[in-house]
Amino acid sequence: MAETLRIEAAGPYDLRLSLEAARAFSPEERRDEGILRLPLRLGGRLVLAELRQTSGTPVILEARVRGRLGEAEKKELHRLVGRVAWAGLDLRPFYCLASRHPVMGEVAGRLRGLKPLRPATVFEMAVIALTEQQISMRAAYQVRRMLLEKLGERVDGETAFPTPRRLASSSMAELRTCGLSERKAQYLLELSRRVAAGEVDLEALEGWEEEKAREYLTSLRGFGPWTASYILARGLGIPDVVPSEDLGVRTVTGTYLGGGGRVGAEEALRLLRPFVPFRGLAAFYLLAQHRLAEQGDRGARGGGGSAERGPAAPKGNLDI
DNA sequence: TACCAGGTAAAAA
DNA sequence: TTTTTACATGGT
């Protein structure tokens, strides 16, 4: 017995490419034929949704879940899948802007249909952002893997992100063994406790005006300007927001749009100006291009011979 | 071995 | 008020 829901997404969209980009940083090689196995909480119930894209236009995403779902659960599944796949984002206006720029036009053409995969909740996005502060993506990935392993909940072979309540009930020692610093463990505990207590509602930020949400986020302990921008961009899905102080953003904007290497935050913003109101999305495309090209290089060296993805990119440790 | 990675708050100057 | 510093892990 299974339920299959069909979710329409604003086209163009390429789920397989979006998955490939999202996993470009991951040390584990996952071959899953363009299917996203997504643990989701529908009300109090944890289910595994298998998400795939059916061919054709308009873009339809199929979400398959074992067992029966109630009407409210179906509605929630629809909302969450739409959120993760960013179904509401229409890429066409961005492509229109990109086509007027020689480099961005080429990158956007090559990565047509790419959208950032978004975490199912703003809380999860906030935790991800906390773990990614300062350390490399690979190091942060290991920390999150440990968090999932120790505190996550298993469902059909996948692990769901721990709830605020579960994180709030964990100990400093437990979080430290996941590789978090004392300080980040404190931030994470404080955030989780406040969210679990209902004192902080990150999900409610969805409808807020951008600057108000930014102000609120930076008022939380451990949330600086970089973290706030990252959450606004990917957690709340504001396509113009870009963490311009971000090392990766400064590298790729300098490399692809500027004269060469890493630039300062202000210069990065200046170089991204042609893509208002999609500056964050533009930066994401450059990061993805950079990362996928790098991965392609590795594959070629290893004899795997994965598809060419354009000009070789300078070395770095970038991710989306 | 050092040094750098999608930074931040708190201490020191 | 502005400038340093500690911090965790993984790759080079």
CSV table of C-alpha atoms (C1' of nucleotides) in Angstrom, one decimal:
chain,number,residue,atom,x,y,z
A,1,MET,CA,0.0,0.0,0.0
A,2,ALA,CA,1.4,3.3,-1.0
A,3,GLU,CA,0.4,6.9,-1.7
A,4,THR,CA,1.7,8.8,-4.6
A,5,LEU,CA,1.3,12.6,-4.7
A,6,ARG,CA,1.9,14.7,-7.8
A,7,ILE,CA,3.4,18.2,-7.2
A,8,GLU,CA,3.6,20.7,-10.0
A,9,ALA,CA,6.8,22.8,-10.0
A,10,ALA,CA,7.6,26.0,-11.9
A,11,GLY,CA,9.7,25.0,-14.8
A,12,PRO,CA,12.3,24.5,-16.0
A,13,TYR,CA,13.5,22.1,-13.5
A,14,ASP,CA,16.0,19.2,-13.4
A,15,LEU,CA,15.9,17.2,-10.2
A,16,ARG,CA,18.7,14.9,-11.2
A,17,LEU,CA,21.1,17.8,-11.7
A,18,SER,CA,19.9,19.5,-8.5
A,19,LEU,CA,20.7,16.3,-6.6
A,20,GLU,CA,24.0,16.0,-8.3
A,21,ALA,CA,24.9,19.6,-7.3
A,22,ALA,CA,23.7,19.2,-3.8
A,23,ARG,CA,25.8,16.1,-3.3
A,24,ALA,CA,28.9,17.4,-5.0
A,25,PHE,CA,30.5,18.2,-1.7
A,26,SER,CA,29.5,14.9,-0.1
A,27,PRO,CA,32.4,12.5,0.4
A,28,GLU,CA,30.1,9.5,-0.1
A,29,GLU,CA,29.4,8.6,-3.7
A,30,ARG,CA,25.6,8.1,-3.9
A,31,ARG,CA,24.1,6.8,-7.1
A,32,ASP,CA,20.4,7.0,-6.8
A,33,GLU,CA,19.2,7.5,-10.3
A,34,GLY,CA,17.8,11.0,-9.7
A,35,ILE,CA,15.6,9.9,-6.9
A,36,LEU,CA,15.6,11.9,-3.6
A,37,ARG,CA,14.9,9.8,-0.6
A,38,LEU,CA,13.5,12.3,1.8
A,39,PRO,CA,12.6,11.7,5.4
A,40,LEU,CA,9.7,14.0,6.4
A,41,ARG,CA,7.6,14.7,9.5
A,42,LEU,CA,3.9,15.0,8.7
A,43,GLY,CA,2.4,16.3,11.8
A,44,GLY,CA,3.8,13.8,14.4
A,45,ARG,CA,4.4,11.1,11.9
A,46,LEU,CA,7.7,10.3,10.3
A,47,VAL,CA,7.6,9.0,6.7
A,48,LEU,CA,10.1,8.5,3.9
A,49,ALA,CA,9.1,10.2,0.7
A,50,GLU,CA,10.7,9.0,-2.6
A,51,LEU,CA,10.8,11.9,-4.9
A,52,ARG,CA,11.3,11.7,-8.6
A,53,GLN,CA,10.6,13.9,-11.6
A,54,THR,CA,8.3,12.6,-14.3
A,55,SER,CA,9.3,13.7,-17.8
A,56,GLY,CA,7.6,16.4,-19.7
A,57,THR,CA,6.0,19.9,-19.3
A,58,PRO,CA,4.7,21.1,-17.0
A,59,VAL,CA,7.2,19.9,-14.5
A,60,ILE,CA,5.6,17.2,-12.2
A,61,LEU,CA,7.3,15.8,-9.2
A,62,GLU,CA,6.0,12.5,-7.9
A,63,ALA,CA,6.3,11.8,-4.1
A,64,ARG,CA,5.7,8.2,-3.1
A,65,VAL,CA,5.1,7.3,0.5
A,66,ARG,CA,4.5,3.9,2.0
A,67,GLY,CA,1.1,3.4,3.7
A,68,ARG,CA,-1.9,5.6,3.8
A,69,LEU,CA,-2.0,9.3,4.4
A,70,GLY,CA,-4.8,11.4,5.8
A,71,GLU,CA,-5.9,14.6,4.0
A,72,ALA,CA,-3.9,16.8,6.4
A,73,GLU,CA,-0.8,14.7,5.9
A,74,LYS,CA,-1.1,14.9,2.1
A,75,LYS,CA,-1.4,18.6,2.3
A,76,GLU,CA,1.7,18.8,4.5
A,77,LEU,CA,3.6,16.4,2.2
A,78,HIS,CA,2.7,18.7,-0.7
A,79,ARG,CA,4.0,21.7,1.2
A,80,LEU,CA,7.2,20.2,2.3
A,81,VAL,CA,8.1,18.6,-1.1
A,82,GLY,CA,7.4,21.9,-2.7
A,83,ARG,CA,9.7,23.6,-0.2
A,84,VAL,CA,12.6,21.2,-0.6
A,85,ALA,CA,12.4,21.2,-4.4
A,86,TRP,CA,11.7,25.0,-4.4
A,87,ALA,CA,8.7,24.3,-6.6
A,88,GLY,CA,7.6,27.9,-6.5
A,89,LEU,CA,10.8,29.3,-8.0
A,90,ASP,CA,10.5,30.3,-11.6
A,91,LEU,CA,14.0,30.2,-13.1
A,92,ARG,CA,13.0,31.9,-16.4
A,93,PRO,CA,13.4,35.5,-15.3
A,94,PHE,CA,16.9,34.7,-13.9
A,95,TYR,CA,17.9,32.9,-17.2
A,96,CYS,CA,16.7,36.0,-19.0
A,97,LEU,CA,19.1,38.2,-17.0
A,98,ALA,CA,21.9,35.6,-17.2
A,99,SER,CA,21.7,35.4,-21.0
A,100,ARG,CA,22.8,39.0,-21.2
A,101,HIS,CA,26.1,38.2,-19.5
A,102,PRO,CA,28.7,36.2,-21.3
A,103,VAL,CA,29.9,34.0,-18.4
A,104,MET,CA,26.7,33.7,-16.5
A,105,GLY,CA,24.8,33.0,-19.7
A,106,GLU,CA,27.1,30.0,-20.4
A,107,VAL,CA,26.9,28.7,-16.8
A,108,ALA,CA,23.2,29.0,-16.6
A,109,GLY,CA,22.8,27.3,-20.0
A,110,ARG,CA,25.0,24.4,-18.9
A,111,LEU,CA,23.1,24.1,-15.5
A,112,ARG,CA,19.6,24.6,-16.9
A,113,GLY,CA,17.0,23.4,-14.5
A,114,LEU,CA,19.3,23.6,-11.4
A,115,LYS,CA,17.7,24.7,-8.2
A,116,PRO,CA,19.2,24.6,-4.7
A,117,LEU,CA,17.6,21.8,-2.6
A,118,ARG,CA,16.3,23.4,0.5
A,119,PRO,CA,16.0,21.8,4.0
A,120,ALA,CA,12.5,20.8,5.0
A,121,THR,CA,12.4,23.2,7.9
A,122,VAL,CA,14.0,26.6,8.7
A,123,PHE,CA,15.2,25.0,12.0
A,124,GLU,CA,17.2,22.4,10.1
A,125,MET,CA,18.6,25.1,7.9
A,126,ALA,CA,19.7,27.1,11.0
A,127,VAL,CA,21.4,24.0,12.5
A,128,ILE,CA,23.2,23.4,9.2
A,129,ALA,CA,24.3,27.0,9.0
A,130,LEU,CA,25.6,26.8,12.6
A,131,THR,CA,27.6,23.7,11.8
A,132,GLU,CA,29.1,25.2,8.7
A,133,GLN,CA,30.5,28.3,10.4
A,134,GLN,CA,34.2,28.7,9.9
A,135,ILE,CA,35.1,25.0,9.2
A,136,SER,CA,35.3,23.4,5.7
A,137,MET,CA,32.2,21.8,4.1
A,138,ARG,CA,33.7,18.4,4.6
A,139,ALA,CA,34.4,18.9,8.2
A,140,ALA,CA,30.9,20.3,8.7
A,141,TYR,CA,29.4,17.4,6.8
A,142,GLN,CA,31.1,15.0,9.2
A,143,VAL,CA,29.6,16.9,12.2
A,144,ARG,CA,26.1,16.7,10.7
A,145,ARG,CA,26.6,13.0,9.9
A,146,MET,CA,27.4,12.4,13.5
A,147,LEU,CA,24.4,14.5,14.7
A,148,LEU,CA,22.2,12.4,12.5
A,149,GLU,CA,23.8,9.1,13.6
A,150,LYS,CA,23.5,9.9,17.3
A,151,LEU,CA,20.3,11.9,17.5
A,152,GLY,CA,18.4,11.3,14.2
A,153,GLU,CA,15.4,9.0,13.8
A,154,ARG,CA,15.5,6.1,11.3
A,155,VAL,CA,12.8,5.6,8.8
A,156,ASP,CA,13.0,3.0,6.0
A,157,GLY,CA,16.8,3.0,5.8
A,158,GLU,CA,17.2,6.8,5.9
A,159,THR,CA,17.8,9.1,8.9
A,160,ALA,CA,15.6,12.1,9.6
A,161,PHE,CA,17.0,15.3,11.1
A,162,PRO,CA,16.6,15.4,14.8
A,163,THR,CA,13.7,17.5,16.1
A,164,PRO,CA,14.3,20.7,18.2
A,165,ARG,CA,13.0,18.7,21.2
A,166,ARG,CA,15.4,15.8,20.6
A,167,LEU,CA,18.3,18.2,20.2
A,168,ALA,CA,17.2,20.2,23.3
A,169,SER,CA,17.3,17.0,25.4
A,170,SER,CA,20.8,16.1,24.3
A,171,SER,CA,23.8,16.9,26.5
A,172,MET,CA,26.8,19.1,25.9
A,173,ALA,CA,29.0,15.9,26.0
A,174,GLU,CA,26.8,14.3,23.4
A,175,LEU,CA,27.1,17.3,21.1
A,176,ARG,CA,30.8,17.6,21.7
A,177,THR,CA,31.3,14.0,20.6
A,178,CYS,CA,29.7,14.9,17.3
A,179,GLY,CA,32.6,17.2,16.7
A,180,LEU,CA,31.0,20.5,17.6
A,181,SER,CA,33.0,23.0,19.5
A,182,GLU,CA,31.9,23.9,23.0
A,183,ARG,CA,30.7,27.2,21.8
A,184,LYS,CA,28.7,25.8,18.8
A,185,ALA,CA,27.2,23.1,21.1
A,186,GLN,CA,26.0,25.9,23.4
A,187,TYR,CA,24.5,27.8,20.5
A,188,LEU,CA,22.8,24.7,19.2
A,189,LEU,CA,21.4,23.7,22.7
A,190,GLU,CA,20.2,27.2,23.3
A,191,LEU,CA,18.4,27.5,19.9
A,192,SER,CA,16.9,24.0,20.2
A,193,ARG,CA,15.6,24.7,23.7
A,194,ARG,CA,14.0,28.0,22.8
A,195,VAL,CA,12.4,26.5,19.6
A,196,ALA,CA,11.2,23.4,21.6
A,197,ALA,CA,9.7,25.7,24.2
A,198,GLY,CA,7.9,27.7,21.6
A,199,GLU,CA,9.8,30.9,22.5
A,200,VAL,CA,11.5,31.0,19.1
A,201,ASP,CA,9.5,30.2,15.9
A,202,LEU,CA,11.9,30.0,13.0
A,203,GLU,CA,9.3,28.6,10.7
A,204,ALA,CA,7.2,31.7,11.2
A,205,LEU,CA,10.0,33.8,9.6
A,206,GLU,CA,8.7,32.6,6.2
A,207,GLY,CA,6.3,35.4,5.9
A,208,TRP,CA,8.4,38.2,7.4
A,209,GLU,CA,9.9,41.1,5.6
A,210,GLU,CA,13.6,40.5,4.8
A,211,GLU,CA,15.3,43.0,7.0
A,212,LYS,CA,13.1,42.2,9.9
A,213,ALA,CA,13.9,38.5,9.6
A,214,ARG,CA,17.6,39.3,9.4
A,215,GLU,CA,17.4,41.5,12.5
A,216,TYR,CA,15.6,38.7,14.3
A,217,LEU,CA,18.1,36.0,13.3
A,218,THR,CA,21.1,38.1,14.2
A,219,SER,CA,19.6,38.7,17.7
A,220,LEU,CA,20.0,34.9,18.4
A,221,ARG,CA,23.2,33.9,20.0
A,222,GLY,CA,25.6,32.4,17.5
A,223,PHE,CA,23.9,33.9,14.5
A,224,GLY,CA,26.1,36.5,12.8
A,225,PRO,CA,25.6,38.3,9.5
A,226,TRP,CA,26.8,35.3,7.4
A,227,THR,CA,24.5,32.8,9.1
A,228,ALA,CA,21.5,35.1,8.8
A,229,SER,CA,22.1,35.6,5.1
A,230,TYR,CA,22.6,31.9,4.5
A,231,ILE,CA,19.3,31.2,6.3
A,232,LEU,CA,17.4,34.0,4.4
A,233,ALA,CA,18.7,32.7,1.1
A,234,ARG,CA,18.2,29.0,1.4
A,235,GLY,CA,16.0,28.5,4.4
A,236,LEU,CA,13.5,31.2,3.5
A,237,GLY,CA,14.1,31.1,-0.2
A,238,ILE,CA,14.8,34.7,-1.0
A,239,PRO,CA,16.7,34.4,-4.3
A,240,ASP,CA,18.4,37.9,-4.1
A,241,VAL,CA,20.0,37.3,-0.7
A,242,VAL,CA,23.7,36.4,-1.0
A,243,PRO,CA,26.2,36.0,1.9
A,244,SER,CA,28.7,38.4,0.3
A,245,GLU,CA,31.2,37.9,3.1
A,246,ASP,CA,31.2,34.2,2.3
A,247,LEU,CA,34.7,32.9,1.3
A,248,GLY,CA,33.2,30.6,-1.4
A,249,VAL,CA,31.0,33.4,-2.9
A,250,ARG,CA,34.0,35.8,-2.9
A,251,THR,CA,36.1,33.2,-4.7
A,252,VAL,CA,33.7,32.2,-7.4
A,253,THR,CA,32.5,35.8,-8.2
A,254,GLY,CA,36.1,36.9,-8.4
A,255,THR,CA,37.0,33.9,-10.5
A,256,TYR,CA,34.1,33.9,-12.9
A,257,LEU,CA,32.9,37.5,-13.0
A,258,GLY,CA,36.0,39.4,-12.0
A,259,GLY,CA,39.6,39.4,-13.0
A,260,GLY,CA,40.7,36.3,-11.3
A,261,GLY,CA,41.0,35.3,-7.6
A,262,ARG,CA,39.0,36.0,-4.5
A,263,VAL,CA,37.6,39.4,-4.1
A,264,GLY,CA,36.2,41.4,-1.1
A,265,ALA,CA,32.6,41.3,0.0
A,266,GLU,CA,31.8,44.6,-1.6
A,267,GLU,CA,33.4,43.8,-4.9
A,268,ALA,CA,31.5,40.5,-4.9
A,269,LEU,CA,28.2,42.4,-4.5
A,270,ARG,CA,29.2,44.8,-7.2
A,271,LEU,CA,30.0,41.9,-9.6
A,272,LEU,CA,26.6,40.3,-8.9
A,273,ARG,CA,24.7,43.5,-9.4
A,274,PRO,CA,23.6,42.6,-13.0
A,275,PHE,CA,21.6,39.7,-11.5
A,276,VAL,CA,19.3,41.6,-9.1
A,277,PRO,CA,16.8,40.3,-7.9
A,278,PHE,CA,18.6,36.9,-8.3
A,279,ARG,CA,22.0,37.6,-6.9
A,280,GLY,CA,21.9,34.7,-4.4
A,281,LEU,CA,20.8,32.4,-7.2
A,282,ALA,CA,23.5,33.7,-9.5
A,283,ALA,CA,26.1,33.0,-6.8
A,284,PHE,CA,24.7,29.6,-6.3
A,285,TYR,CA,25.1,28.8,-10.0
A,286,LEU,CA,28.7,29.9,-9.9
A,287,LEU,CA,29.4,27.8,-6.8
A,288,ALA,CA,27.7,24.8,-8.4
A,289,GLN,CA,29.6,25.2,-11.6
A,290,HIS,CA,32.8,25.5,-9.7
A,291,ARG,CA,32.1,22.5,-7.6
A,292,LEU,CA,30.8,20.3,-10.4
A,293,ALA,CA,33.8,21.2,-12.7
A,294,GLU,CA,36.1,20.3,-9.9
A,295,GLN,CA,34.3,17.0,-9.3
A,296,GLY,CA,34.5,16.3,-13.1
A,297,ASP,CA,38.2,16.8,-12.9
A,298,ARG,CA,38.6,14.3,-10.2
A,299,GLY,CA,36.5,11.8,-12.0
A,300,ALA,CA,38.5,12.3,-15.2
A,301,ARG,CA,41.8,11.7,-13.3
A,302,GLY,CA,40.4,8.6,-11.6
A,303,GLY,CA,39.5,7.2,-15.0
A,304,GLY,CA,35.8,7.4,-14.4
A,305,GLY,CA,35.3,9.9,-17.2
A,306,SER,CA,32.2,11.7,-16.0
A,307,ALA,CA,30.7,14.3,-18.3
A,308,GLU,CA,32.5,17.5,-19.2
A,309,ARG,CA,31.1,20.4,-17.3
A,310,GLY,CA,32.9,23.3,-18.9
A,311,PRO,CA,36.2,25.0,-18.2
A,312,ALA,CA,38.3,23.7,-15.4
A,313,ALA,CA,37.9,25.7,-12.2
A,314,PRO,CA,40.6,26.7,-9.7
A,315,LYS,CA,41.0,24.5,-6.7
A,316,GLY,CA,39.0,25.1,-3.6
A,317,ASN,CA,36.6,23.6,-1.2
A,318,LEU,CA,33.3,24.9,-2.3
A,319,ASP,CA,29.8,23.8,-2.0
A,320,ILE,CA,26.3,25.0,-2.2
B,1,DT,C1',53.8,20.3,10.2
B,2,DA,C1',51.3,24.0,9.6
B,3,DC,C1',47.5,26.3,7.6
B,4,DC,C1',43.1,27.1,5.8
B,5,DA,C1',38.0,26.0,5.6
B,6,DG,C1',30.5,29.0,3.6
B,7,DG,C1',32.3,32.9,11.2
B,8,DT,C1',31.2,34.4,15.8
B,9,DA,C1',31.3,36.2,20.5
B,10,DA,C1',34.0,37.7,23.9
B,11,DA,C1',38.3,39.5,25.6
B,12,DA,C1',41.8,42.8,25.1
B,13,DA,C1',43.6,47.0,23.5
C,1,DT,C1',35.3,51.9,19.7
C,2,DT,C1',38.2,48.8,17.1
C,3,DT,C1',41.3,44.8,17.1
C,4,DT,C1',42.6,40.1,18.5
C,5,DT,C1',41.7,35.4,19.8
C,6,DA,C1',39.8,30.7,20.7
C,7,DC,C1',37.5,27.3,18.5
C,8,DA,C1',36.7,21.9,16.1
C,9,DT,C1',37.5,18.8,12.2
C,10,DG,C1',39.4,17.4,7.6
C,11,DG,C1',42.1,18.2,3.6
C,12,DT,C1',46.5,19.7,1.5
